[in-house]
Amino acid sequence: MQKRLITLSLGGLILVGALSSCSASEQDFSKISEEVFTKISQALPPESTPSPTVPQSKSKGAFVSLEQSVHKQINQYRKSKKLPPLTLNAAITQEARKHSEAMAKGQAPFSHEGFDNRVKAIAQSLAYRRAGENLAYNQGYSKPDEQAVEGWIKSPGHRQNMEGNFDLTGIGVSKNAKGEYYLTQIFIKRR
């Protein structure tokens, strides 16, 4: 798992971002759960109380637009590497959204904690061989989707998932009342 915290200060405006990635095959989950899925919430600014998310009904269209933008950017990147595009899958997107919402609400740390459970939920409707996950957190950027993808491209672990032997993906975006965006992208290789 890759961990990175990005903090930039521009004329008094604080821009914060963090990235995290992981991947595993089906048989690796039990071993990796112990060794790799460590909490990295300490890399984020501390919160005394969880921030409520922006109501989904008011911003669902904006979140869907950001999710579609991430999907498009990932596939453009894959095309530049002569890799086949990833197909957006509703079941995978649902799990990615749940994780992003939980992180935005403070119900889950910014980490891959529960990744094996997300993949097991996906496996209820979809047989898979491999799975990976990229996370991003940012605040203060006018284009949080582009910031996340740019950060992932610059990070070897994230890039490995982006270039990996996957054929399906799901992307979830959520935002809390403080304006913090949480992005989850899950990658799946079907059997």
PDB file of C-alpha atoms in Angstrom:
ATOM      1  CA  MET A   1       0.000   0.000   0.000  1.00  0.00           C
ATOM      2  CA  GLN A   2       1.303   3.412  -0.905  1.00  0.00           C
ATOM      3  CA  LYS A   3       0.803   6.353   1.431  1.00  0.00           C
ATOM      4  CA  ARG A   4       1.354   9.971   0.541  1.00  0.00           C
ATOM      5  CA  LEU A   5       0.171  13.258   1.957  1.00  0.00           C
ATOM      6  CA  ILE A   6       0.267  16.338  -0.228  1.00  0.00           C
ATOM      7  CA  THR A   7      -0.086  19.766   1.341  1.00  0.00           C
ATOM      8  CA  LEU A   8       0.299  22.940  -0.686  1.00  0.00           C
ATOM      9  CA  SER A   9      -0.154  26.514   0.500  1.00  0.00           C
ATOM     10  CA  LEU A  10      -0.980  29.098  -2.147  1.00  0.00           C
ATOM     11  CA  GLY A  11      -1.586  32.642  -0.976  1.00  0.00           C
ATOM     12  CA  GLY A  12      -3.285  31.612   2.224  1.00  0.00           C
ATOM     13  CA  LEU A  13      -5.410  28.920   0.578  1.00  0.00           C
ATOM     14  CA  ILE A  14      -4.576  25.509   1.974  1.00  0.00           C
ATOM     15  CA  LEU A  15      -4.860  22.644  -0.468  1.00  0.00           C
ATOM     16  CA  VAL A  16      -4.631  19.205   1.031  1.00  0.00           C
ATOM     17  CA  GLY A  17      -4.593  15.833  -0.622  1.00  0.00           C
ATOM     18  CA  ALA A  18      -3.762  12.287   0.322  1.00  0.00           C
ATOM     19  CA  LEU A  19      -3.539   9.129  -1.736  1.00  0.00           C
ATOM     20  CA  SER A  20      -3.566   5.442  -0.911  1.00  0.00           C
ATOM     21  CA  SER A  21      -3.569   2.277  -3.034  1.00  0.00           C
ATOM     22  CA  CYS A  22      -3.681  -1.471  -2.624  1.00  0.00           C
ATOM     23  CA  SER A  23      -4.239  -4.558  -4.721  1.00  0.00           C
ATOM     24  CA  ALA A  24      -4.544  -8.266  -4.135  1.00  0.00           C
ATOM     25  CA  SER A  25      -5.643 -11.506  -5.653  1.00  0.00           C
ATOM     26  CA  GLU A  26      -8.548 -13.411  -4.171  1.00  0.00           C
ATOM     27  CA  GLN A  27      -6.315 -15.776  -2.199  1.00  0.00           C
ATOM     28  CA  ASP A  28      -4.214 -12.946  -0.730  1.00  0.00           C
ATOM     29  CA  PHE A  29      -6.989 -11.216   1.238  1.00  0.00           C
ATOM     30  CA  SER A  30      -6.631 -12.954   4.581  1.00  0.00           C
ATOM     31  CA  LYS A  31      -2.851 -12.494   4.655  1.00  0.00           C
ATOM     32  CA  ILE A  32      -2.947  -8.925   3.393  1.00  0.00           C
ATOM     33  CA  SER A  33      -5.703  -7.888   5.776  1.00  0.00           C
ATOM     34  CA  GLU A  34      -3.263  -8.390   8.630  1.00  0.00           C
ATOM     35  CA  GLU A  35      -0.160  -6.945   6.978  1.00  0.00           C
ATOM     36  CA  VAL A  36      -1.182  -4.275   4.517  1.00  0.00           C
ATOM     37  CA  PHE A  37      -4.503  -2.686   5.361  1.00  0.00           C
ATOM     38  CA  THR A  38      -3.179  -0.308   7.989  1.00  0.00           C
ATOM     39  CA  LYS A  39      -4.926   2.839   9.005  1.00  0.00           C
ATOM     40  CA  ILE A  40      -3.449   6.018   7.621  1.00  0.00           C
ATOM     41  CA  SER A  41      -5.980   8.419   9.048  1.00  0.00           C
ATOM     42  CA  GLN A  42      -3.199  10.012  11.082  1.00  0.00           C
ATOM     43  CA  ALA A  43      -2.031  11.573   7.809  1.00  0.00           C
ATOM     44  CA  LEU A  44      -5.244  13.582   7.663  1.00  0.00           C
ATOM     45  CA  PRO A  45      -6.042  16.710   9.628  1.00  0.00           C
ATOM     46  CA  PRO A  46      -7.555  15.648  12.972  1.00  0.00           C
ATOM     47  CA  GLU A  47     -11.277  16.073  13.469  1.00  0.00           C
ATOM     48  CA  SER A  48     -12.933  16.284  16.834  1.00  0.00           C
ATOM     49  CA  THR A  49     -16.326  15.283  15.424  1.00  0.00           C
ATOM     50  CA  PRO A  50     -17.269  13.652  12.141  1.00  0.00           C
ATOM     51  CA  SER A  51     -18.362  16.071   9.434  1.00  0.00           C
ATOM     52  CA  PRO A  52     -21.719  15.438   7.854  1.00  0.00           C
ATOM     53  CA  THR A  53     -21.648  14.710   4.172  1.00  0.00           C
ATOM     54  CA  VAL A  54     -23.207  17.031   1.667  1.00  0.00           C
ATOM     55  CA  PRO A  55     -26.732  15.657   1.161  1.00  0.00           C
ATOM     56  CA  GLN A  56     -26.659  13.149  -1.705  1.00  0.00           C
ATOM     57  CA  SER A  57     -29.917  14.461  -3.175  1.00  0.00           C
ATOM     58  CA  LYS A  58     -28.442  17.941  -3.671  1.00  0.00           C
ATOM     59  CA  SER A  59     -25.101  16.839  -5.049  1.00  0.00           C
ATOM     60  CA  LYS A  60     -25.688  13.392  -6.558  1.00  0.00           C
ATOM     61  CA  GLY A  61     -25.438  14.795 -10.072  1.00  0.00           C
ATOM     62  CA  ALA A  62     -22.169  16.546  -9.240  1.00  0.00           C
ATOM     63  CA  PHE A  63     -20.752  13.353  -7.706  1.00  0.00           C
ATOM     64  CA  VAL A  64     -21.839  11.247 -10.694  1.00  0.00           C
ATOM     65  CA  SER A  65     -20.205  13.808 -12.979  1.00  0.00           C
ATOM     66  CA  LEU A  66     -16.957  13.575 -10.983  1.00  0.00           C
ATOM     67  CA  GLU A  67     -17.105   9.760 -11.045  1.00  0.00           C
ATOM     68  CA  GLN A  68     -17.608   9.785 -14.817  1.00  0.00           C
ATOM     69  CA  SER A  69     -14.732  12.242 -15.199  1.00  0.00           C
ATOM     70  CA  VAL A  70     -12.388   9.981 -13.207  1.00  0.00           C
ATOM     71  CA  HIS A  71     -13.463   7.006 -15.343  1.00  0.00           C
ATOM     72  CA  LYS A  72     -12.814   8.953 -18.540  1.00  0.00           C
ATOM     73  CA  GLN A  73      -9.397  10.155 -17.323  1.00  0.00           C
ATOM     74  CA  ILE A  74      -8.360   6.651 -16.234  1.00  0.00           C
ATOM     75  CA  ASN A  75      -9.344   5.222 -19.618  1.00  0.00           C
ATOM     76  CA  GLN A  76      -7.511   8.029 -21.439  1.00  0.00           C
ATOM     77  CA  TYR A  77      -4.429   7.193 -19.406  1.00  0.00           C
ATOM     78  CA  ARG A  78      -4.815   3.464 -20.143  1.00  0.00           C
ATOM     79  CA  LYS A  79      -5.229   4.240 -23.854  1.00  0.00           C
ATOM     80  CA  SER A  80      -1.968   6.242 -23.787  1.00  0.00           C
ATOM     81  CA  LYS A  81      -0.285   3.068 -22.475  1.00  0.00           C
ATOM     82  CA  LYS A  82      -1.989   0.937 -25.154  1.00  0.00           C
ATOM     83  CA  LEU A  83      -4.144  -0.806 -22.552  1.00  0.00           C
ATOM     84  CA  PRO A  84      -7.827  -1.702 -22.997  1.00  0.00           C
ATOM     85  CA  PRO A  85     -10.406   0.545 -21.349  1.00  0.00           C
ATOM     86  CA  LEU A  86     -12.084  -0.357 -18.073  1.00  0.00           C
ATOM     87  CA  THR A  87     -15.842  -0.858 -18.095  1.00  0.00           C
ATOM     88  CA  LEU A  88     -17.745   0.985 -15.381  1.00  0.00           C
ATOM     89  CA  ASN A  89     -19.796  -1.491 -13.326  1.00  0.00           C
ATOM     90  CA  ALA A  90     -22.774  -0.501 -11.165  1.00  0.00           C
ATOM     91  CA  ALA A  91     -22.141  -3.089  -8.408  1.00  0.00           C
ATOM     92  CA  ILE A  92     -18.517  -2.027  -8.057  1.00  0.00           C
ATOM     93  CA  THR A  93     -19.487   1.653  -8.117  1.00  0.00           C
ATOM     94  CA  GLN A  94     -21.999   1.031  -5.331  1.00  0.00           C
ATOM     95  CA  GLU A  95     -19.262  -0.400  -3.071  1.00  0.00           C
ATOM     96  CA  ALA A  96     -16.866   2.441  -3.972  1.00  0.00           C
ATOM     97  CA  ARG A  97     -19.550   5.024  -3.147  1.00  0.00           C
ATOM     98  CA  LYS A  98     -20.311   3.403   0.201  1.00  0.00           C
ATOM     99  CA  HIS A  99     -16.642   3.592   1.188  1.00  0.00           C
ATOM    100  CA  SER A 100     -16.254   7.215   0.073  1.00  0.00           C
ATOM    101  CA  GLU A 101     -19.414   8.182   1.969  1.00  0.00           C
ATOM    102  CA  ALA A 102     -18.251   6.383   5.119  1.00  0.00           C
ATOM    103  CA  MET A 103     -14.883   8.186   4.997  1.00  0.00           C
ATOM    104  CA  ALA A 104     -16.569  11.559   4.390  1.00  0.00           C
ATOM    105  CA  LYS A 105     -18.906  10.985   7.357  1.00  0.00           C
ATOM    106  CA  GLY A 106     -16.017   9.984   9.615  1.00  0.00           C
ATOM    107  CA  GLN A 107     -17.437   6.466   9.978  1.00  0.00           C
ATOM    108  CA  ALA A 108     -14.316   4.969   8.402  1.00  0.00           C
ATOM    109  CA  PRO A 109     -10.739   6.235   8.360  1.00  0.00           C
ATOM    110  CA  PHE A 110      -9.102   7.309   5.120  1.00  0.00           C
ATOM    111  CA  SER A 111      -7.669   3.852   4.483  1.00  0.00           C
ATOM    112  CA  HIS A 112      -8.210   0.547   2.757  1.00  0.00           C
ATOM    113  CA  GLU A 113      -9.737  -0.851   5.930  1.00  0.00           C
ATOM    114  CA  GLY A 114     -12.606  -3.081   4.853  1.00  0.00           C
ATOM    115  CA  PHE A 115     -11.289  -3.539   1.297  1.00  0.00           C
ATOM    116  CA  ASP A 116     -11.648  -7.304   1.574  1.00  0.00           C
ATOM    117  CA  ASN A 117     -15.297  -6.847   2.653  1.00  0.00           C
ATOM    118  CA  ARG A 118     -15.983  -4.525  -0.285  1.00  0.00           C
ATOM    119  CA  VAL A 119     -14.547  -7.092  -2.680  1.00  0.00           C
ATOM    120  CA  LYS A 120     -16.499  -9.921  -1.024  1.00  0.00           C
ATOM    121  CA  ALA A 121     -19.695  -7.885  -1.502  1.00  0.00           C
ATOM    122  CA  ILE A 122     -18.837  -7.410  -5.178  1.00  0.00           C
ATOM    123  CA  ALA A 123     -18.111 -11.154  -5.474  1.00  0.00           C
ATOM    124  CA  GLN A 124     -21.742 -11.888  -4.526  1.00  0.00           C
ATOM    125  CA  SER A 125     -22.730 -10.847  -8.044  1.00  0.00           C
ATOM    126  CA  LEU A 126     -19.461 -11.054  -9.941  1.00  0.00           C
ATOM    127  CA  ALA A 127     -16.747 -13.725  -9.989  1.00  0.00           C
ATOM    128  CA  TYR A 128     -13.324 -12.101  -9.900  1.00  0.00           C
ATOM    129  CA  ARG A 129      -9.669 -13.082 -10.053  1.00  0.00           C
ATOM    130  CA  ARG A 130      -7.930  -9.884  -8.924  1.00  0.00           C
ATOM    131  CA  ALA A 131      -8.933  -6.667  -7.202  1.00  0.00           C
ATOM    132  CA  GLY A 132      -7.280  -3.345  -6.461  1.00  0.00           C
ATOM    133  CA  GLU A 133      -8.252  -0.036  -4.942  1.00  0.00           C
ATOM    134  CA  ASN A 134      -7.076   3.557  -5.170  1.00  0.00           C
ATOM    135  CA  LEU A 135      -8.154   6.230  -2.710  1.00  0.00           C
ATOM    136  CA  ALA A 136      -7.808   9.982  -2.786  1.00  0.00           C
ATOM    137  CA  TYR A 137      -8.682  12.725  -0.344  1.00  0.00           C
ATOM    138  CA  ASN A 138      -8.441  16.372  -1.215  1.00  0.00           C
ATOM    139  CA  GLN A 139      -9.752  19.765  -0.228  1.00  0.00           C
ATOM    140  CA  GLY A 140      -9.447  23.182  -1.786  1.00  0.00           C
ATOM    141  CA  TYR A 141      -8.983  22.079  -5.393  1.00  0.00           C
ATOM    142  CA  SER A 142     -11.376  23.370  -8.029  1.00  0.00           C
ATOM    143  CA  LYS A 143     -11.208  20.008  -9.836  1.00  0.00           C
ATOM    144  CA  PRO A 144     -10.907  17.274  -7.202  1.00  0.00           C
ATOM    145  CA  ASP A 145     -11.290  14.548  -9.827  1.00  0.00           C
ATOM    146  CA  GLU A 146      -8.338  15.788 -11.890  1.00  0.00           C
ATOM    147  CA  GLN A 147      -6.232  16.301  -8.754  1.00  0.00           C
ATOM    148  CA  ALA A 148      -6.876  12.715  -7.674  1.00  0.00           C
ATOM    149  CA  VAL A 149      -6.024  11.193 -11.060  1.00  0.00           C
ATOM    150  CA  GLU A 150      -2.880  13.350 -11.418  1.00  0.00           C
ATOM    151  CA  GLY A 151      -1.759  12.216  -7.971  1.00  0.00           C
ATOM    152  CA  TRP A 152      -2.438   8.582  -8.805  1.00  0.00           C
ATOM    153  CA  ILE A 153      -0.417   8.831 -12.021  1.00  0.00           C
ATOM    154  CA  LYS A 154       2.571  10.215 -10.088  1.00  0.00           C
ATOM    155  CA  SER A 155       2.435   7.413  -7.510  1.00  0.00           C
ATOM    156  CA  PRO A 156       3.924   3.997  -8.419  1.00  0.00           C
ATOM    157  CA  GLY A 157       1.385   1.976  -6.409  1.00  0.00           C
ATOM    158  CA  HIS A 158      -1.616   3.833  -7.814  1.00  0.00           C
ATOM    159  CA  ARG A 159      -0.209   3.736 -11.319  1.00  0.00           C
ATOM    160  CA  GLN A 160       0.267  -0.030 -10.963  1.00  0.00           C
ATOM    161  CA  ASN A 161      -3.472  -0.390 -10.310  1.00  0.00           C
ATOM    162  CA  MET A 162      -4.324   2.002 -13.157  1.00  0.00           C
ATOM    163  CA  GLU A 163      -2.151  -0.016 -15.566  1.00  0.00           C
ATOM    164  CA  GLY A 164      -3.092  -3.380 -14.063  1.00  0.00           C
ATOM    165  CA  ASN A 165      -4.682  -6.379 -15.696  1.00  0.00           C
ATOM    166  CA  PHE A 166      -8.225  -5.335 -14.804  1.00  0.00           C
ATOM    167  CA  ASP A 167     -11.333  -5.082 -16.968  1.00  0.00           C
ATOM    168  CA  LEU A 168     -13.972  -3.554 -14.668  1.00  0.00           C
ATOM    169  CA  THR A 169     -14.009  -0.586 -12.336  1.00  0.00           C
ATOM    170  CA  GLY A 170     -16.269   1.321 -10.007  1.00  0.00           C
ATOM    171  CA  ILE A 171     -15.758   4.850  -8.733  1.00  0.00           C
ATOM    172  CA  GLY A 172     -17.341   6.578  -5.774  1.00  0.00           C
ATOM    173  CA  VAL A 173     -17.062  10.223  -4.741  1.00  0.00           C
ATOM    174  CA  SER A 174     -18.367  11.905  -1.618  1.00  0.00           C
ATOM    175  CA  LYS A 175     -17.873  15.264   0.049  1.00  0.00           C
ATOM    176  CA  ASN A 176     -18.472  16.404   3.592  1.00  0.00           C
ATOM    177  CA  ALA A 177     -19.675  19.807   4.824  1.00  0.00           C
ATOM    178  CA  LYS A 178     -16.060  20.966   5.261  1.00  0.00           C
ATOM    179  CA  GLY A 179     -15.507  20.575   1.510  1.00  0.00           C
ATOM    180  CA  GLU A 180     -13.301  17.484   1.824  1.00  0.00           C
ATOM    181  CA  TYR A 181     -13.637  15.140  -1.151  1.00  0.00           C
ATOM    182  CA  TYR A 182     -13.119  11.388  -0.792  1.00  0.00           C
ATOM    183  CA  LEU A 183     -12.643   9.295  -3.916  1.00  0.00           C
ATOM    184  CA  THR A 184     -12.550   5.511  -4.116  1.00  0.00           C
ATOM    185  CA  GLN A 185     -11.793   3.543  -7.267  1.00  0.00           C
ATOM    186  CA  ILE A 186     -12.042  -0.245  -7.178  1.00  0.00           C
ATOM    187  CA  PHE A 187     -10.493  -2.323  -9.957  1.00  0.00           C
ATOM    188  CA  ILE A 188     -11.670  -5.864 -10.770  1.00  0.00           C
ATOM    189  CA  LYS A 189     -10.403  -8.564 -13.116  1.00  0.00           C
ATOM    190  CA  ARG A 190     -13.159 -11.041 -13.882  1.00  0.00           C
ATOM    191  CA  ARG A 191     -12.454 -14.771 -13.993  1.00  0.00           C
TER     192      ARG A 191
END
